[in-house]
Amino acid sequence: MHPLLPHITDHLTDIFGSLGYFIPEVYLGLLFLVVMITDVLFGKKSTSLCRTVACAGLLVVLFKDLQQVGITLNAQHFIFSNMLLLSPAAVWFKLVIDLLAFILLLYFTWDKKLASHKKGLSDLYTITIASIFGLHLMVMAVNLLSIYLAIEMVSIASYLMVAYRSENAFSTEAGLKYVLFGAASSAIMLYGISLLYGFGGSLDIVLQSTVTELLKVNPLSSFFAILLILVGIGFKLSFVPVHFWVPDVYQGAPTPVTAYLSTLPKIAAFALLVNFLPPFILLGKGTGFDLGILLSVAGIISMIAGNFAAVMQSNVKRMLAYSSIGHTGFALMAVVTFNQQGLSALTYYLLVYALANIGALVLATYFSNVADAEDMDGYKGLGLKYPVAAVCFTIIMISLTGLPVSAGFTGKVFVFSAVYGIYQQTHSIWLMLLMATGALTTVVSLFYYIKIPLNLFLKRAENQDIVYVKSYNSVILAVIISFALILLGVFPDFVLKYL
């Protein structure tokens, strides 16, 4: 008798028992098939129909996410033979991802250059739904195999999205660069996984036996393997030194795709990092290698490199690309606390950052549509022509900077509070350096974020014959996001009490 046959019943029982905790992902899989079939049946003219189906389906997925809040209140659930972990944090990360994904699905057709694609956008909606499925897996992955598969699923979808405008040479170049960097980081990560599997004897990182086996290995070897895996996760987070792809890809990709890349994969990667680190924190205490120091150094360098590079940019998307590296470094401050307060601060910060960043890119699309403005100089004098959009842009820039009374300010206060609470217990010089760097780079960020309202309101346009073009959708979304950023800044408990 084959040695696996007696275990088939147990495995099938585990799979069917796990499906009850996997309902949102089942719906996403079905939604992917429905959108793809809709595209096949109706062809190039199915963009609006695919968009409607995708948005309606994602609302159903959001409802299923909310239902999972109740089943994770008192317990977390390992599913599919410990491949995935459904925890309260995972559910909230999924809710944030799906909410932002719904906004992005609406936003895709508002970009004039992307909407003019001769193939239509039906394929893009199909790819995005598949990517969201991968993001859900990233949020829950706690096995080295599921981690790798989830990251690759999101990466492949992202490559297709970046190069979607294949007739545009700049977009194609950005897609090629993204693929090359992604393939390299994937190979490095896979090598790290193979080493860790060889050292620990298991792909399951939550098993105590895995950590016990790793303690028997030379500490330098085991942490070299962990470092290689962090390269793959860091590629999605875009912290230094795996950030080189960000400026060119963000600038070359269609603006809605840039909004996607700068928010959803980054949120999922932070969730993955939070799941990946705990076993190896214990390993570090036993071997003398401190992952907190490693992440602190990455956070400090990312904040400095991202913010100072952003000061020198004139293209709006490129400036936001470098600033996103700085925000990643700041968010790493919350990760290195390794406690519940830090996790709550991280979730809140990522939500308000993602909202503000999407709002900024929506308005970048708006001004590109109405005035063909790609660089900051093109914004000169537009504040009086388009006052509502300009005021919203200013509010969003204030939130991204972290000034009162915006949600960005509140998010930074929560992160600083979490780090300072740990600093009072440990008096770690690295935590002090993180807080000092975070404060310094917040001031530096004001110098490049303020350029946009400065050009909108205080500088005169060289060309005064700008024709007013109506584009209500982008402005309405920008108003909603601006209002939400102020509301969450004044009343953060609307969100924080649930985290």
Tab-separated table of C-alpha atoms in Angstrom:
chain	number	residue	atom	x	y	z
A	1	MET	CA	0.000	0.000	0.000
A	2	HIS	CA	1.263	3.470	-0.853
A	3	PRO	CA	2.364	5.290	2.359
A	4	LEU	CA	0.227	8.352	1.528
A	5	LEU	CA	-3.071	6.491	1.057
A	6	PRO	CA	-4.022	6.265	4.788
A	7	HIS	CA	-3.683	10.064	5.056
A	8	ILE	CA	-5.932	10.978	2.129
A	9	THR	CA	-9.088	11.005	4.273
A	10	ASP	CA	-7.492	13.294	6.845
A	11	HIS	CA	-6.268	15.688	4.147
A	12	LEU	CA	-9.681	15.829	2.477
A	13	THR	CA	-11.334	16.470	5.837
A	14	ASP	CA	-8.877	19.319	6.477
A	15	ILE	CA	-9.497	20.838	3.032
A	16	PHE	CA	-13.294	20.762	3.332
A	17	GLY	CA	-13.088	22.061	6.909
A	18	SER	CA	-10.858	24.928	5.776
A	19	LEU	CA	-13.197	26.072	3.001
A	20	GLY	CA	-15.515	27.694	5.546
A	21	TYR	CA	-12.705	30.098	6.454
A	22	PHE	CA	-11.817	30.728	2.806
A	23	ILE	CA	-15.146	32.086	1.536
A	24	PRO	CA	-13.980	35.568	0.353
A	25	GLU	CA	-11.223	33.927	-1.687
A	26	VAL	CA	-13.694	31.432	-3.189
A	27	TYR	CA	-15.863	34.356	-4.266
A	28	LEU	CA	-12.813	36.115	-5.734
A	29	GLY	CA	-11.984	33.003	-7.743
A	30	LEU	CA	-15.537	32.851	-9.082
A	31	LEU	CA	-15.472	36.598	-9.802
A	32	PHE	CA	-12.265	36.170	-11.803
A	33	LEU	CA	-13.944	33.518	-13.966
A	34	VAL	CA	-17.102	35.598	-14.450
A	35	VAL	CA	-15.166	38.726	-15.490
A	36	MET	CA	-12.961	36.713	-17.851
A	37	ILE	CA	-15.969	34.979	-19.464
A	38	THR	CA	-17.733	38.343	-19.810
A	39	ASP	CA	-14.683	39.685	-21.613
A	40	VAL	CA	-14.563	36.660	-23.949
A	41	LEU	CA	-18.275	36.813	-24.767
A	42	PHE	CA	-18.589	40.548	-25.402
A	43	GLY	CA	-15.118	41.405	-26.774
A	44	LYS	CA	-13.581	44.890	-26.926
A	45	LYS	CA	-16.814	46.660	-26.048
A	46	SER	CA	-17.189	44.819	-22.747
A	47	THR	CA	-15.142	47.300	-20.674
A	48	SER	CA	-18.089	48.928	-18.919
A	49	LEU	CA	-19.786	45.560	-18.352
A	50	CYS	CA	-16.595	43.982	-16.942
A	51	ARG	CA	-16.144	47.020	-14.735
A	52	THR	CA	-19.688	46.721	-13.402
A	53	VAL	CA	-19.356	42.995	-12.756
A	54	ALA	CA	-15.945	43.433	-11.068
A	55	CYS	CA	-17.146	46.255	-8.796
A	56	ALA	CA	-20.377	44.456	-7.850
A	57	GLY	CA	-18.475	41.243	-7.172
A	58	LEU	CA	-15.919	43.048	-5.022
A	59	LEU	CA	-18.722	44.507	-2.902
A	60	VAL	CA	-19.889	40.944	-2.245
A	61	VAL	CA	-16.319	39.976	-1.295
A	62	LEU	CA	-16.189	42.952	1.088
A	63	PHE	CA	-19.386	41.710	2.730
A	64	LYS	CA	-17.845	38.248	3.135
A	65	ASP	CA	-14.749	39.856	4.672
A	66	LEU	CA	-16.944	41.587	7.223
A	67	GLN	CA	-18.558	38.263	8.118
A	68	GLN	CA	-15.101	36.919	8.956
A	69	VAL	CA	-14.613	39.582	11.630
A	70	GLY	CA	-16.946	37.649	13.918
A	71	ILE	CA	-15.266	34.262	13.490
A	72	THR	CA	-11.821	35.690	14.345
A	73	LEU	CA	-12.811	37.710	17.418
A	74	ASN	CA	-11.823	35.015	19.911
A	75	ALA	CA	-9.545	32.773	17.873
A	76	GLN	CA	-7.302	32.543	14.847
A	77	HIS	CA	-7.581	29.639	12.433
A	78	PHE	CA	-4.857	27.738	10.587
A	79	ILE	CA	-6.286	26.381	7.347
A	80	PHE	CA	-5.178	24.057	4.541
A	81	SER	CA	-2.619	22.166	6.633
A	82	ASN	CA	-1.108	25.319	8.166
A	83	MET	CA	-0.530	26.920	4.767
A	84	LEU	CA	-2.657	29.963	5.658
A	85	LEU	CA	-3.602	31.751	8.875
A	86	LEU	CA	-6.918	33.572	9.275
A	87	SER	CA	-6.352	36.023	12.123
A	88	PRO	CA	-8.078	39.286	13.155
A	89	ALA	CA	-5.205	41.274	11.616
A	90	ALA	CA	-5.517	39.323	8.347
A	91	VAL	CA	-9.234	40.094	8.130
A	92	TRP	CA	-8.666	43.828	8.636
A	93	PHE	CA	-5.864	43.882	6.072
A	94	LYS	CA	-8.188	42.156	3.596
A	95	LEU	CA	-10.922	44.693	4.283
A	96	VAL	CA	-8.517	47.577	3.634
A	97	ILE	CA	-7.221	45.947	0.431
A	98	ASP	CA	-10.695	45.227	-0.944
A	99	LEU	CA	-12.008	48.701	-0.107
A	100	LEU	CA	-9.084	50.356	-1.884
A	101	ALA	CA	-9.350	47.883	-4.776
A	102	PHE	CA	-12.996	48.897	-5.267
A	103	ILE	CA	-11.908	52.546	-5.552
A	104	LEU	CA	-9.190	51.617	-8.046
A	105	LEU	CA	-11.590	49.601	-10.216
A	106	LEU	CA	-13.755	52.714	-10.539
A	107	TYR	CA	-10.693	54.845	-11.266
A	108	PHE	CA	-9.222	52.854	-14.189
A	109	THR	CA	-11.453	54.319	-16.909
A	110	TRP	CA	-10.983	57.911	-15.702
A	111	ASP	CA	-7.448	58.058	-17.050
A	112	LYS	CA	-7.779	59.390	-20.595
A	113	LYS	CA	-4.579	57.755	-21.879
A	114	LEU	CA	-5.363	54.355	-20.396
A	115	ALA	CA	-9.018	54.447	-21.477
A	116	SER	CA	-7.956	55.140	-25.072
A	117	HIS	CA	-6.170	51.770	-25.276
A	118	LYS	CA	-7.281	50.107	-28.507
A	119	LYS	CA	-7.851	46.739	-26.763
A	120	GLY	CA	-10.108	48.242	-24.099
A	121	LEU	CA	-9.731	47.639	-20.361
A	122	SER	CA	-11.605	44.352	-19.981
A	123	ASP	CA	-8.368	42.368	-19.622
A	124	LEU	CA	-7.141	44.823	-16.996
A	125	TYR	CA	-10.155	44.126	-14.771
A	126	THR	CA	-9.578	40.385	-15.096
A	127	ILE	CA	-5.906	40.751	-14.182
A	128	THR	CA	-6.744	42.996	-11.220
A	129	ILE	CA	-9.219	40.508	-9.734
A	130	ALA	CA	-6.587	37.752	-10.036
A	131	SER	CA	-4.097	40.038	-8.328
A	132	ILE	CA	-6.506	40.746	-5.461
A	133	PHE	CA	-6.829	36.982	-4.942
A	134	GLY	CA	-3.035	36.826	-4.657
A	135	LEU	CA	-3.060	39.734	-2.199
A	136	HIS	CA	-5.502	37.822	0.019
A	137	LEU	CA	-3.121	34.861	-0.003
A	138	MET	CA	-0.182	37.117	0.887
A	139	VAL	CA	-2.072	38.466	3.885
A	140	MET	CA	-2.700	34.949	5.245
A	141	ALA	CA	0.426	33.041	4.113
A	142	VAL	CA	2.454	31.423	6.930
A	143	ASN	CA	4.156	28.634	4.992
A	144	LEU	CA	7.239	29.192	2.829
A	145	LEU	CA	5.506	27.600	-0.165
A	146	SER	CA	2.306	29.651	0.185
A	147	ILE	CA	4.411	32.806	0.714
A	148	TYR	CA	6.292	32.236	-2.524
A	149	LEU	CA	3.217	31.316	-4.570
A	150	ALA	CA	1.243	34.329	-3.292
A	151	ILE	CA	4.049	36.778	-4.079
A	152	GLU	CA	4.527	35.296	-7.556
A	153	MET	CA	0.791	35.482	-8.297
A	154	VAL	CA	0.743	39.176	-7.423
A	155	SER	CA	4.013	39.822	-9.263
A	156	ILE	CA	2.880	38.251	-12.546
A	157	ALA	CA	-0.352	40.253	-12.468
A	158	SER	CA	1.628	43.423	-11.686
A	159	TYR	CA	3.973	42.866	-14.650
A	160	LEU	CA	0.990	42.640	-16.982
A	161	MET	CA	-0.618	45.751	-15.515
A	162	VAL	CA	2.529	47.893	-15.801
A	163	ALA	CA	3.051	47.006	-19.480
A	164	TYR	CA	-0.656	47.093	-20.349
A	165	ARG	CA	-0.228	50.049	-22.698
A	166	SER	CA	2.028	48.024	-24.967
A	167	GLU	CA	1.845	50.651	-27.738
A	168	ASN	CA	3.619	53.123	-25.421
A	169	ALA	CA	7.403	52.666	-25.426
A	170	PHE	CA	7.834	54.195	-21.963
A	171	SER	CA	5.228	51.852	-20.490
A	172	THR	CA	6.813	48.839	-22.193
A	173	GLU	CA	10.243	49.813	-20.876
A	174	ALA	CA	8.827	50.168	-17.359
A	175	GLY	CA	7.240	46.714	-17.629
A	176	LEU	CA	10.524	45.163	-18.811
A	177	LYS	CA	12.469	46.737	-15.935
A	178	TYR	CA	9.856	45.538	-13.474
A	179	VAL	CA	10.009	41.986	-14.829
A	180	LEU	CA	13.818	41.884	-14.680
A	181	PHE	CA	14.032	43.201	-11.119
A	182	GLY	CA	11.121	41.004	-10.076
A	183	ALA	CA	12.678	37.878	-11.562
A	184	ALA	CA	15.974	38.577	-9.797
A	185	SER	CA	14.320	39.155	-6.419
A	186	SER	CA	12.147	36.056	-6.909
A	187	ALA	CA	15.205	33.906	-7.614
A	188	ILE	CA	17.002	35.268	-4.547
A	189	MET	CA	13.951	34.618	-2.386
A	190	LEU	CA	13.549	31.085	-3.724
A	191	TYR	CA	17.189	30.356	-2.913
A	192	GLY	CA	16.604	31.623	0.641
A	193	ILE	CA	13.507	29.401	0.961
A	194	SER	CA	15.473	26.349	-0.186
A	195	LEU	CA	18.207	27.077	2.379
A	196	LEU	CA	15.697	27.593	5.185
A	197	TYR	CA	13.888	24.395	4.232
A	198	GLY	CA	17.168	22.502	4.269
A	199	PHE	CA	18.169	23.926	7.654
A	200	GLY	CA	14.770	23.623	9.377
A	201	GLY	CA	13.467	20.490	7.683
A	202	SER	CA	10.016	22.019	7.082
A	203	LEU	CA	8.296	24.684	4.989
A	204	ASP	CA	5.970	25.427	7.916
A	205	ILE	CA	7.502	28.407	9.757
A	206	VAL	CA	4.950	28.395	12.594
A	207	LEU	CA	6.044	24.984	13.885
A	208	GLN	CA	8.198	25.157	16.999
A	209	SER	CA	10.222	22.231	15.642
A	210	THR	CA	11.344	24.382	12.682
A	211	VAL	CA	12.826	27.003	14.997
A	212	THR	CA	14.366	24.255	17.167
A	213	GLU	CA	16.122	22.781	14.129
A	214	LEU	CA	17.321	26.217	13.014
A	215	LEU	CA	18.892	26.776	16.432
A	216	LYS	CA	21.167	23.817	15.698
A	217	VAL	CA	22.479	25.467	12.529
A	218	ASN	CA	25.245	28.058	12.319
A	219	PRO	CA	23.431	31.367	13.100
A	220	LEU	CA	25.159	33.121	10.215
A	221	SER	CA	23.819	30.547	7.746
A	222	SER	CA	20.218	30.651	8.992
A	223	PHE	CA	20.103	34.440	9.023
A	224	PHE	CA	21.636	34.593	5.570
A	225	ALA	CA	18.668	32.481	4.387
A	226	ILE	CA	16.200	34.757	6.204
A	227	LEU	CA	17.871	37.801	4.646
A	228	LEU	CA	17.422	36.340	1.155
A	229	ILE	CA	13.702	35.793	1.806
A	230	LEU	CA	13.383	39.365	3.052
A	231	VAL	CA	14.757	40.515	-0.309
A	232	GLY	CA	11.677	39.017	-1.999
A	233	ILE	CA	9.285	40.588	0.509
A	234	GLY	CA	11.235	43.861	0.384
A	235	PHE	CA	10.818	43.996	-3.384
A	236	LYS	CA	7.067	44.360	-2.836
A	237	LEU	CA	7.616	46.835	0.011
A	238	SER	CA	10.215	48.770	-2.041
A	239	PHE	CA	12.500	49.613	0.866
A	240	VAL	CA	16.209	50.297	0.332
A	241	PRO	CA	18.201	48.519	-1.149
A	242	VAL	CA	15.535	46.766	-3.294
A	243	HIS	CA	13.888	49.995	-4.405
A	244	PHE	CA	15.652	50.707	-7.714
A	245	TRP	CA	12.682	49.715	-9.860
A	246	VAL	CA	10.211	52.084	-8.205
A	247	PRO	CA	10.789	55.513	-9.877
A	248	ASP	CA	10.937	54.269	-13.479
A	249	VAL	CA	8.078	51.793	-13.088
A	250	TYR	CA	5.791	54.247	-11.267
A	251	GLN	CA	6.451	56.940	-13.869
A	252	GLY	CA	6.168	54.642	-16.888
A	253	ALA	CA	3.072	52.729	-15.811
A	254	PRO	CA	-0.431	54.120	-16.452
A	255	THR	CA	-1.339	56.355	-13.503
A	256	PRO	CA	-4.147	54.076	-12.157
A	257	VAL	CA	-1.668	51.180	-12.225
A	258	THR	CA	0.818	53.330	-10.315
A	259	ALA	CA	-1.912	53.929	-7.728
A	260	TYR	CA	-2.386	50.165	-7.490
A	261	LEU	CA	1.341	49.352	-7.193
A	262	SER	CA	1.979	51.997	-4.550
A	263	THR	CA	-0.791	50.805	-2.245
A	264	LEU	CA	-2.282	47.307	-2.439
A	265	PRO	CA	0.845	45.103	-2.870
A	266	LYS	CA	2.611	47.210	-0.265
A	267	ILE	CA	-0.169	46.693	2.294
A	268	ALA	CA	-0.244	42.948	1.604
A	269	ALA	CA	3.554	42.765	1.872
A	270	PHE	CA	3.470	44.433	5.287
A	271	ALA	CA	0.846	41.908	6.399
A	272	LEU	CA	3.078	39.110	5.079
A	273	LEU	CA	6.083	40.558	6.913
A	274	VAL	CA	4.107	40.658	10.160
A	275	ASN	CA	3.247	36.959	9.723
A	276	PHE	CA	6.759	35.955	8.684
A	277	LEU	CA	8.793	37.619	11.429
A	278	PRO	CA	7.528	36.214	14.812
A	279	PRO	CA	9.215	32.766	14.672
A	280	PHE	CA	12.519	34.319	13.654
A	281	ILE	CA	12.392	36.968	16.367
A	282	LEU	CA	12.559	34.077	18.843
A	283	LEU	CA	15.357	32.574	16.773
A	284	GLY	CA	17.262	35.859	16.967
A	285	LYS	CA	17.026	35.922	20.744
A	286	GLY	CA	18.593	32.475	20.846
A	287	THR	CA	21.421	33.255	18.419
A	288	GLY	CA	22.225	36.910	19.011
A	289	PHE	CA	21.050	38.160	15.593
A	290	ASP	CA	18.468	40.912	15.979
A	291	LEU	CA	15.996	41.274	13.120
A	292	GLY	CA	14.768	44.491	14.723
A	293	ILE	CA	18.136	46.122	14.075
A	294	LEU	CA	18.134	44.922	10.456
A	295	LEU	CA	14.665	46.350	9.811
A	296	SER	CA	15.529	49.554	11.697
A	297	VAL	CA	18.545	50.144	9.452
A	298	ALA	CA	16.412	49.477	6.355
A	299	GLY	CA	13.761	51.885	7.670
A	300	ILE	CA	16.258	54.664	8.439
A	301	ILE	CA	17.987	54.428	5.049
A	302	SER	CA	14.645	54.209	3.207
A	303	MET	CA	13.289	57.320	4.920
A	304	ILE	CA	16.440	59.302	4.146
A	305	ALA	CA	16.903	58.084	0.556
A	306	GLY	CA	13.224	58.318	-0.396
A	307	ASN	CA	12.520	61.774	1.005
A	308	PHE	CA	15.738	63.477	-0.067
A	309	ALA	CA	15.468	62.023	-3.594
A	310	ALA	CA	11.841	63.202	-3.838
A	311	VAL	CA	12.928	66.803	-3.206
A	312	MET	CA	14.834	66.803	-6.505
A	313	GLN	CA	11.962	65.529	-8.671
A	314	SER	CA	9.833	67.636	-11.000
A	315	ASN	CA	7.564	64.897	-12.373
A	316	VAL	CA	4.605	64.345	-10.030
A	317	LYS	CA	4.467	60.551	-10.385
A	318	ARG	CA	8.226	60.230	-9.921
A	319	MET	CA	8.061	62.428	-6.813
A	320	LEU	CA	5.286	60.254	-5.384
A	321	ALA	CA	7.361	57.164	-6.220
A	322	TYR	CA	10.306	58.331	-4.145
A	323	SER	CA	8.009	59.523	-1.366
A	324	SER	CA	6.445	56.048	-1.225
A	325	ILE	CA	9.904	54.654	-0.414
A	326	GLY	CA	10.082	57.127	2.467
A	327	HIS	CA	6.633	56.093	3.685
A	328	THR	CA	7.692	52.439	3.585
A	329	GLY	CA	10.629	53.289	5.826
A	330	PHE	CA	8.326	55.114	8.218
A	331	ALA	CA	5.890	52.188	8.333
A	332	LEU	CA	8.786	49.869	9.223
A	333	MET	CA	8.986	51.817	12.497
A	334	ALA	CA	5.666	50.273	13.515
A	335	VAL	CA	6.806	46.792	12.447
A	336	VAL	CA	9.924	46.781	14.657
A	337	THR	CA	7.824	47.285	17.788
A	338	PHE	CA	6.674	43.651	17.406
A	339	ASN	CA	3.554	44.253	19.526
A	340	GLN	CA	-0.197	44.763	19.126
A	341	GLN	CA	-0.026	48.553	19.508
A	342	GLY	CA	2.479	48.717	16.682
A	343	LEU	CA	0.311	46.460	14.493
A	344	SER	CA	-2.750	48.675	15.073
A	345	ALA	CA	-0.692	51.793	14.288
A	346	LEU	CA	0.652	50.110	11.141
A	347	THR	CA	-2.830	49.177	9.876
A	348	TYR	CA	-4.175	52.690	10.483
A	349	TYR	CA	-1.122	54.338	8.913
A	350	LEU	CA	-1.259	52.158	5.807
A	351	LEU	CA	-4.975	52.864	5.366
A	352	VAL	CA	-4.624	56.665	5.517
A	353	TYR	CA	-1.419	56.666	3.440
A	354	ALA	CA	-3.057	54.530	0.748
A	355	LEU	CA	-6.163	56.737	0.661
A	356	ALA	CA	-4.032	59.885	0.327
A	357	ASN	CA	-1.752	58.356	-2.302
A	358	ILE	CA	-4.677	57.167	-4.408
A	359	GLY	CA	-6.237	60.623	-4.055
A	360	ALA	CA	-3.004	62.284	-5.186
A	361	LEU	CA	-2.724	60.062	-8.254
A	362	VAL	CA	-6.421	60.509	-9.108
A	363	LEU	CA	-5.812	64.267	-9.141
A	364	ALA	CA	-2.602	63.783	-11.128
A	365	THR	CA	-4.763	61.997	-13.711
A	366	TYR	CA	-7.322	64.807	-13.534
A	367	PHE	CA	-4.803	67.552	-14.254
A	368	SER	CA	-3.207	65.416	-16.957
A	369	ASN	CA	-6.631	65.027	-18.597
A	370	VAL	CA	-7.737	68.659	-18.375
A	371	ALA	CA	-4.438	70.497	-18.866
A	372	ASP	CA	-1.933	67.850	-20.048
A	373	ALA	CA	0.086	68.618	-16.888
A	374	GLU	CA	2.622	65.887	-16.059
A	375	ASP	CA	5.289	67.942	-14.280
A	376	MET	CA	4.854	70.374	-11.407
A	377	ASP	CA	5.567	73.333	-13.691
A	378	GLY	CA	2.480	72.370	-15.663
A	379	TYR	CA	0.366	73.020	-12.548
A	380	LYS	CA	1.169	76.736	-12.506
A	381	GLY	CA	-1.957	78.848	-12.228
A	382	LEU	CA	-4.367	75.907	-12.381
A	383	GLY	CA	-5.600	76.452	-8.823
A	384	LEU	CA	-7.905	79.286	-9.868
A	385	LYS	CA	-9.098	77.443	-12.979
A	386	TYR	CA	-9.936	74.254	-11.047
A	387	PRO	CA	-10.402	75.370	-7.419
A	388	VAL	CA	-12.151	72.276	-6.022
A	389	ALA	CA	-9.527	69.875	-7.376
A	390	ALA	CA	-6.703	72.180	-6.271
A	391	VAL	CA	-8.020	72.500	-2.714
A	392	CYS	CA	-8.418	68.714	-2.486
A	393	PHE	CA	-4.862	68.275	-3.774
A	394	THR	CA	-3.640	70.608	-1.038
A	395	ILE	CA	-5.502	68.678	1.684
A	396	ILE	CA	-4.084	65.390	0.385
A	397	MET	CA	-0.540	66.816	0.326
A	398	ILE	CA	-1.025	67.981	3.929
A	399	SER	CA	-2.023	64.451	4.929
A	400	LEU	CA	0.913	62.854	3.098
A	401	THR	CA	3.257	65.279	4.852
A	402	GLY	CA	1.712	64.500	8.237
A	403	LEU	CA	0.502	67.951	9.304
A	404	PRO	CA	-2.399	68.575	11.729
A	405	VAL	CA	-5.368	67.970	11.543
A	406	SER	CA	-5.085	65.386	8.822
A	407	ALA	CA	-5.255	61.611	9.125
A	408	GLY	CA	-1.607	61.465	8.054
A	409	PHE	CA	-0.652	63.422	11.168
A	410	THR	CA	-2.700	61.134	13.404
A	411	GLY	CA	-1.188	58.049	11.777
A	412	LYS	CA	2.347	59.320	12.383
A	413	VAL	CA	1.504	60.137	16.006
A	414	PHE	CA	0.268	56.573	16.540
A	415	VAL	CA	3.444	55.131	15.017
A	416	PHE	CA	5.680	57.400	17.100
A	417	SER	CA	3.696	56.492	20.236
A	418	ALA	CA	4.093	52.757	19.583
A	419	VAL	CA	7.851	53.087	19.014
A	420	TYR	CA	8.331	55.378	22.017
A	421	GLY	CA	6.463	52.923	24.255
A	422	ILE	CA	8.967	50.179	23.363
A	423	TYR	CA	11.875	52.614	23.647
A	424	GLN	CA	10.926	53.382	27.252
A	425	GLN	CA	11.252	49.669	28.035
A	426	THR	CA	14.424	48.865	26.072
A	427	HIS	CA	16.198	52.222	25.609
A	428	SER	CA	17.388	50.912	22.243
A	429	ILE	CA	19.560	53.387	20.341
A	430	TRP	CA	18.062	52.064	17.083
A	431	LEU	CA	14.538	53.013	18.123
A	432	MET	CA	15.778	56.467	19.042
A	433	LEU	CA	17.454	56.806	15.633
A	434	LEU	CA	14.230	55.661	13.946
A	435	MET	CA	12.170	58.308	15.737
A	436	ALA	CA	14.735	61.041	15.034
A	437	THR	CA	14.920	60.088	11.351
A	438	GLY	CA	11.130	59.932	11.106
A	439	ALA	CA	10.804	63.438	12.551
A	440	LEU	CA	13.563	64.836	10.316
A	441	THR	CA	12.231	63.327	7.108
A	442	THR	CA	8.701	64.515	7.899
A	443	VAL	CA	10.094	68.059	7.789
A	444	VAL	CA	11.992	67.285	4.573
A	445	SER	CA	8.816	65.931	2.931
A	446	LEU	CA	7.169	69.329	3.364
A	447	PHE	CA	9.653	70.793	0.862
A	448	TYR	CA	8.468	68.629	-2.027
A	449	TYR	CA	4.806	68.141	-1.146
A	450	ILE	CA	4.337	71.908	-0.814
A	451	LYS	CA	5.515	72.412	-4.406
A	452	ILE	CA	2.152	71.277	-5.743
A	453	PRO	CA	-0.096	73.817	-3.911
A	454	LEU	CA	2.638	76.441	-4.479
A	455	ASN	CA	2.414	75.981	-8.234
A	456	LEU	CA	-1.371	75.663	-8.209
A	457	PHE	CA	-2.097	78.874	-6.328
A	458	LEU	CA	0.971	81.133	-6.108
A	459	LYS	CA	2.570	80.871	-9.555
A	460	ARG	CA	1.161	82.163	-12.813
A	461	ALA	CA	0.785	79.946	-15.847
A	462	GLU	CA	2.864	80.794	-18.913
A	463	ASN	CA	-0.034	79.702	-21.103
A	464	GLN	CA	-3.199	81.474	-19.995
A	465	ASP	CA	-5.359	79.929	-22.754
A	466	ILE	CA	-6.195	76.745	-20.896
A	467	VAL	CA	-9.583	75.404	-21.928
A	468	TYR	CA	-11.774	74.244	-19.060
A	469	VAL	CA	-12.614	70.542	-19.370
A	470	LYS	CA	-15.252	68.914	-17.203
A	471	SER	CA	-14.221	65.711	-15.422
A	472	TYR	CA	-16.566	65.226	-12.497
A	473	ASN	CA	-15.727	61.662	-11.454
A	474	SER	CA	-12.151	62.382	-10.387
A	475	VAL	CA	-13.149	65.523	-8.510
A	476	ILE	CA	-15.983	63.781	-6.652
A	477	LEU	CA	-13.647	60.973	-5.557
A	478	ALA	CA	-10.989	63.514	-4.535
A	479	VAL	CA	-13.555	65.393	-2.430
A	480	ILE	CA	-14.634	62.148	-0.710
A	481	ILE	CA	-11.027	61.147	0.006
A	482	SER	CA	-10.148	64.643	1.297
A	483	PHE	CA	-13.170	64.606	3.593
A	484	ALA	CA	-12.247	61.113	4.839
A	485	LEU	CA	-8.667	62.222	5.574
A	486	ILE	CA	-9.875	65.143	7.661
A	487	LEU	CA	-12.559	63.057	9.389
A	488	LEU	CA	-10.097	60.278	10.294
A	489	GLY	CA	-7.611	62.888	11.460
A	490	VAL	CA	-10.107	64.443	13.883
A	491	PHE	CA	-11.906	61.210	14.846
A	492	PRO	CA	-9.381	58.354	14.422
A	493	ASP	CA	-11.430	56.113	16.752
A	494	PHE	CA	-13.825	55.520	13.857
A	495	VAL	CA	-11.215	53.042	12.629
A	496	LEU	CA	-8.752	52.548	15.461
A	497	LYS	CA	-11.250	51.076	17.937
A	498	TYR	CA	-11.690	48.070	15.646
A	499	LEU	CA	-7.975	47.389	15.120
